Tab-separated table of C-alpha atoms in Angstrom:
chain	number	residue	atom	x	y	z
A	1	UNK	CA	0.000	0.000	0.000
A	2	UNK	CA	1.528	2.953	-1.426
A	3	UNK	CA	-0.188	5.838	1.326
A	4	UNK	CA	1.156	3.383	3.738
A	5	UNK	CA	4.711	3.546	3.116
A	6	UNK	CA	4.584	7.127	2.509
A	7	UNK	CA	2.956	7.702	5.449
A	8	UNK	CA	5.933	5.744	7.566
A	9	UNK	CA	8.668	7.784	5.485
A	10	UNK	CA	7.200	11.239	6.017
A	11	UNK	CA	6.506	10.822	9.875
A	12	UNK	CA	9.747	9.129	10.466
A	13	UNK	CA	11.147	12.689	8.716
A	14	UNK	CA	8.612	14.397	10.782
A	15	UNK	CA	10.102	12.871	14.264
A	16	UNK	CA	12.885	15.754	14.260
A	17	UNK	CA	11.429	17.516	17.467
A	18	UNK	CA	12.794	20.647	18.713
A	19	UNK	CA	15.111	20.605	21.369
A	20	UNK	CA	12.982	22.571	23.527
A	21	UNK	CA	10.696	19.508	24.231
A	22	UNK	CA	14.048	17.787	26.296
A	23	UNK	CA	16.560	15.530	26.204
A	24	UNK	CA	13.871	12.566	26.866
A	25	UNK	CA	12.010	13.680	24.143
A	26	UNK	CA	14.623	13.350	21.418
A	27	UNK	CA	15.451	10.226	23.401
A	28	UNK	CA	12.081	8.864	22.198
A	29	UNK	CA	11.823	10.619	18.740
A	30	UNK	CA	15.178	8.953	18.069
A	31	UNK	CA	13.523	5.060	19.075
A	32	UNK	CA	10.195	5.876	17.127
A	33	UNK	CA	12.356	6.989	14.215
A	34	UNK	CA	14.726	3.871	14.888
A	35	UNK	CA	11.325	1.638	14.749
A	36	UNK	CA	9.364	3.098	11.896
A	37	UNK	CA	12.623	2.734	10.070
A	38	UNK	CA	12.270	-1.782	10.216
A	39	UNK	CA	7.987	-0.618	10.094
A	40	UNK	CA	7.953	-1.935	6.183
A	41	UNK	CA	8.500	-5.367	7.136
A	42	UNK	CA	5.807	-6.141	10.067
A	43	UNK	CA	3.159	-8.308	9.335
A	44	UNK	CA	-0.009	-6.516	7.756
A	45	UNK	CA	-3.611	-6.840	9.876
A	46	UNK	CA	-6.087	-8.809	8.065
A	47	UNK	CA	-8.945	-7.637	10.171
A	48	UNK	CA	-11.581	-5.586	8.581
A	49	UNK	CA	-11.806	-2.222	8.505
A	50	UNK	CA	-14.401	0.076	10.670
A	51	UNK	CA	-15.460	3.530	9.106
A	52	UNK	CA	-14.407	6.915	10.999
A	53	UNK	CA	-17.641	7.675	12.819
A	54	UNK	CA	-16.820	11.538	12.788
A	55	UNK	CA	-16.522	11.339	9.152
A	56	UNK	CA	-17.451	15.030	8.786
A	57	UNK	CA	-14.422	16.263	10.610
A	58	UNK	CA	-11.791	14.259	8.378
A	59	UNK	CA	-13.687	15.442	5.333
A	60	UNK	CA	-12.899	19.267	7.158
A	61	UNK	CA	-9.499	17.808	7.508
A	62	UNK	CA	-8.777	16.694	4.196
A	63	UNK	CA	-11.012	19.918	1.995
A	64	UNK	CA	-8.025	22.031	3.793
A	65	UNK	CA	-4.841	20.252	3.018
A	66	UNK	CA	-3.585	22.217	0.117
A	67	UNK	CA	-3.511	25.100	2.939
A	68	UNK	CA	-1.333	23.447	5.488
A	69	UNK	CA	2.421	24.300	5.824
A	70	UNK	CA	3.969	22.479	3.055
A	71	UNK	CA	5.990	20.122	4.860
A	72	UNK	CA	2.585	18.620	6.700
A	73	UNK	CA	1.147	17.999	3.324
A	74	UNK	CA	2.314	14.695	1.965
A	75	UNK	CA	2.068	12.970	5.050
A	76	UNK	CA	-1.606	14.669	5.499
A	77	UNK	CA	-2.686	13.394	1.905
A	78	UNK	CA	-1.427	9.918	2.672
A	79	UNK	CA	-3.116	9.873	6.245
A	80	UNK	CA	-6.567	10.889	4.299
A	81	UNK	CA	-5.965	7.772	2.014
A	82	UNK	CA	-5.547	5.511	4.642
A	83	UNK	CA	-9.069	6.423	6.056
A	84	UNK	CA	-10.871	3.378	4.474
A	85	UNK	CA	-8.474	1.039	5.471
A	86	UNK	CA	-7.982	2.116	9.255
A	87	UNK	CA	-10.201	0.002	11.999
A	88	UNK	CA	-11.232	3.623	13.553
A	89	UNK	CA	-12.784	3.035	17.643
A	90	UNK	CA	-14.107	5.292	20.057
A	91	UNK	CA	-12.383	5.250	23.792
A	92	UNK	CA	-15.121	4.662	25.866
A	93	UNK	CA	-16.128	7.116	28.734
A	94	UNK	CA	-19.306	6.283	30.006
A	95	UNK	CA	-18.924	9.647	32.462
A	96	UNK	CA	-18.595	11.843	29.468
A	97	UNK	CA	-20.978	10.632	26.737
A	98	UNK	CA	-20.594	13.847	24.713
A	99	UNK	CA	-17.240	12.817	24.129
A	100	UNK	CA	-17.580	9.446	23.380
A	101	UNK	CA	-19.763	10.835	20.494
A	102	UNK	CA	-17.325	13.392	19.346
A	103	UNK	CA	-14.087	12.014	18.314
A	104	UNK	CA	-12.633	8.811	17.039
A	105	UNK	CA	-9.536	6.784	17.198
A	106	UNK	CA	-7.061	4.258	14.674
A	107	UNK	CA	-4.063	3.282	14.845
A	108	UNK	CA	-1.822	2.626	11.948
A	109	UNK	CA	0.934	0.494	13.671
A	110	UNK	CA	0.632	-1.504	16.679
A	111	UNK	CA	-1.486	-4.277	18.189
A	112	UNK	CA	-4.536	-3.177	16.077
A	113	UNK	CA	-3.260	-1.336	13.135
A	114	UNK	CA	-2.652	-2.020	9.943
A	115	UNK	CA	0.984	-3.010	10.584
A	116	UNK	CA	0.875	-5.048	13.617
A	117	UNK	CA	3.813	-4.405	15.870
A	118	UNK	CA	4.317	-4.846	19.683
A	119	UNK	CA	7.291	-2.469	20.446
A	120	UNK	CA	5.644	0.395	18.562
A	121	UNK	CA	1.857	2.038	17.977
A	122	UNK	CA	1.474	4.868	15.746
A	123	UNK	CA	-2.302	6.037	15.515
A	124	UNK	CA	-4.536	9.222	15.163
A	125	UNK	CA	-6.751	10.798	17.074
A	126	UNK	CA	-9.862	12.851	15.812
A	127	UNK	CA	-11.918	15.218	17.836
A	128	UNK	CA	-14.612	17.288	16.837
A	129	UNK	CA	-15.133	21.125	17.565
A	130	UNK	CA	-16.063	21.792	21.276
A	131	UNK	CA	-15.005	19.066	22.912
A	132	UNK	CA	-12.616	17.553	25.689
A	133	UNK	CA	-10.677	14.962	25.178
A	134	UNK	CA	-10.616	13.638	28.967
A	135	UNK	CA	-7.479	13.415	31.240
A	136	UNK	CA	-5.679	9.910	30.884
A	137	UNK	CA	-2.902	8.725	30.885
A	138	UNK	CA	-0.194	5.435	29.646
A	139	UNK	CA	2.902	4.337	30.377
A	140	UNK	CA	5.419	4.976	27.614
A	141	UNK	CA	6.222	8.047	26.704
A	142	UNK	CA	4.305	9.571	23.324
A	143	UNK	CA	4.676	12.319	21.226
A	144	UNK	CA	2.102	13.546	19.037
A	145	UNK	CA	2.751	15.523	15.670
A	146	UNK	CA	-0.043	18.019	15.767
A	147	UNK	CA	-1.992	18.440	12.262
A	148	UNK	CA	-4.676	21.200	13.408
A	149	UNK	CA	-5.437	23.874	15.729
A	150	UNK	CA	-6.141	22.730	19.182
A	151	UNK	CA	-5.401	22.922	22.778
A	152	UNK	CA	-3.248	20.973	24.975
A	153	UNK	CA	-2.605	20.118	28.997
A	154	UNK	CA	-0.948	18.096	31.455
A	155	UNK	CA	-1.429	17.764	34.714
A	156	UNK	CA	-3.175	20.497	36.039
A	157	UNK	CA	-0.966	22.930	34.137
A	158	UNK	CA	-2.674	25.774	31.772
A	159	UNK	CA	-4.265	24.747	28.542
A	160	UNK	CA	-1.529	25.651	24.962
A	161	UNK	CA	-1.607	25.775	21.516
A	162	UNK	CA	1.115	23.877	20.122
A	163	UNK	CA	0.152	25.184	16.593
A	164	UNK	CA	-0.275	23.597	13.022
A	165	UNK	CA	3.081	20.904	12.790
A	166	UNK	CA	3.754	21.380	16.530
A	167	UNK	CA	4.682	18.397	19.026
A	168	UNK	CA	3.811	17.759	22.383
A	169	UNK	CA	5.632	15.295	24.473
A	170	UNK	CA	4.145	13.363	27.384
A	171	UNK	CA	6.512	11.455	29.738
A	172	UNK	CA	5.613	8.198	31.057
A	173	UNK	CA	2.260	7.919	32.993
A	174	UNK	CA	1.677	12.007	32.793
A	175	UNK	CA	-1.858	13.204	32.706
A	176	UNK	CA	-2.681	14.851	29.888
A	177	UNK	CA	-5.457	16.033	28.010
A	178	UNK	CA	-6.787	17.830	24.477
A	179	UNK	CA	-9.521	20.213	24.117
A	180	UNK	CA	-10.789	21.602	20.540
A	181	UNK	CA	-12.497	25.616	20.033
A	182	UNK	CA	-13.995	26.158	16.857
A	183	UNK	CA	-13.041	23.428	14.679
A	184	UNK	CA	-11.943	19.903	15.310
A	185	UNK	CA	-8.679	18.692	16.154
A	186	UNK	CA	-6.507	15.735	14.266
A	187	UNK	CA	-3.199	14.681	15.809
A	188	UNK	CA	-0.850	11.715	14.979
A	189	UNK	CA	0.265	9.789	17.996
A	190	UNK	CA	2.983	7.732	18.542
A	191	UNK	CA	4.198	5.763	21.692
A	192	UNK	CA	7.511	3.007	21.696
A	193	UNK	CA	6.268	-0.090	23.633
């Protein structure tokens, strides 16, 4: 799958966060990078696909490509090709139903993606205008290359913008959380197992 590979070689390109994210962080960028670089030969997923239930907001998503910075754009167009092929989920939160019915997940390499990989998950996350993404939290590390506007927190710290092609890096088990304004919010995320 052409989109696929693309995909793989523009984010591992992508991974080059700025030093101002921490030594840990290019720590991590450097293993994802090291990882998506063997990512071509793990076995493909033969499970069936599931459509993005937020459809709307990738079709937002995609209608504004040819405006993003142009070093967001490949990887964007191949991300929107993948669409029908990605097994998207919601993350259920029974104690915020509003969110459960505004965004959606998929991951593109790991233990449900198309690649299937257990040292390495690379997904996406989709939310939808005016909405939380709740506090949680994992155990590895991740860093997320940010696609759209949106807002960002850990902890109890104050809400940012990391801006169109920003990062944000979240240590091991730190609480963090998105939030969207005015239109939704589409981040790649990608954790080393």
């Amino acid at each position: 799958m052409i989109a696929l590979n693309n995909f793989i070689e523009e984010l591992q390109a992508l991974l080059q966060v700025p030093a101002e994210l921490g030594a840990e962080a290019l720590d991590v960028a450097q293993v994802l990078r090291q990882r998506l670089a063997a990512a071509h030969s793990l076995p493909k997923n033969t499970n069936t696909s599931e459509p993005c239930p937020i459809a709307n907001a990738l079709d937002l998503f995609a209608n504004g490509i040819e405006s993003m910075p142009s070093n967001l754009r490949l990887i964007s167009r191949n991300l929107v090709a993948l669409r029908d092929h990605l097994i998207w989920y919601r993350r259920q939160e029974p104690d915020y139903p509003a969110f459960m019915h505004a965004h959606a997940n998929a991951q593109i390499i790991g233990p449900q993606g198309l690649l299937l990989s257990d040292d390495l998950m690379v997904g996406v996350s989709l939310v939808n205008a005016h909405t939380t993404y709740p506090d949680h939290w994992h155990p590895p590390a991740e860093i997320y290359l940010v696609l759209t506007p949106g807002l960002w927190r850990q902890n109890e710290d104050e809400w940012h913008e990391p801006g169109i092609g920003g990062y944000v890096y979240n240590p091991p088990n730190i609480v963090h959380a998105m939030q969207t304004q005015q239109s939704p919010l589409l981040a790649i995320w990608c954790l080393p197992l």
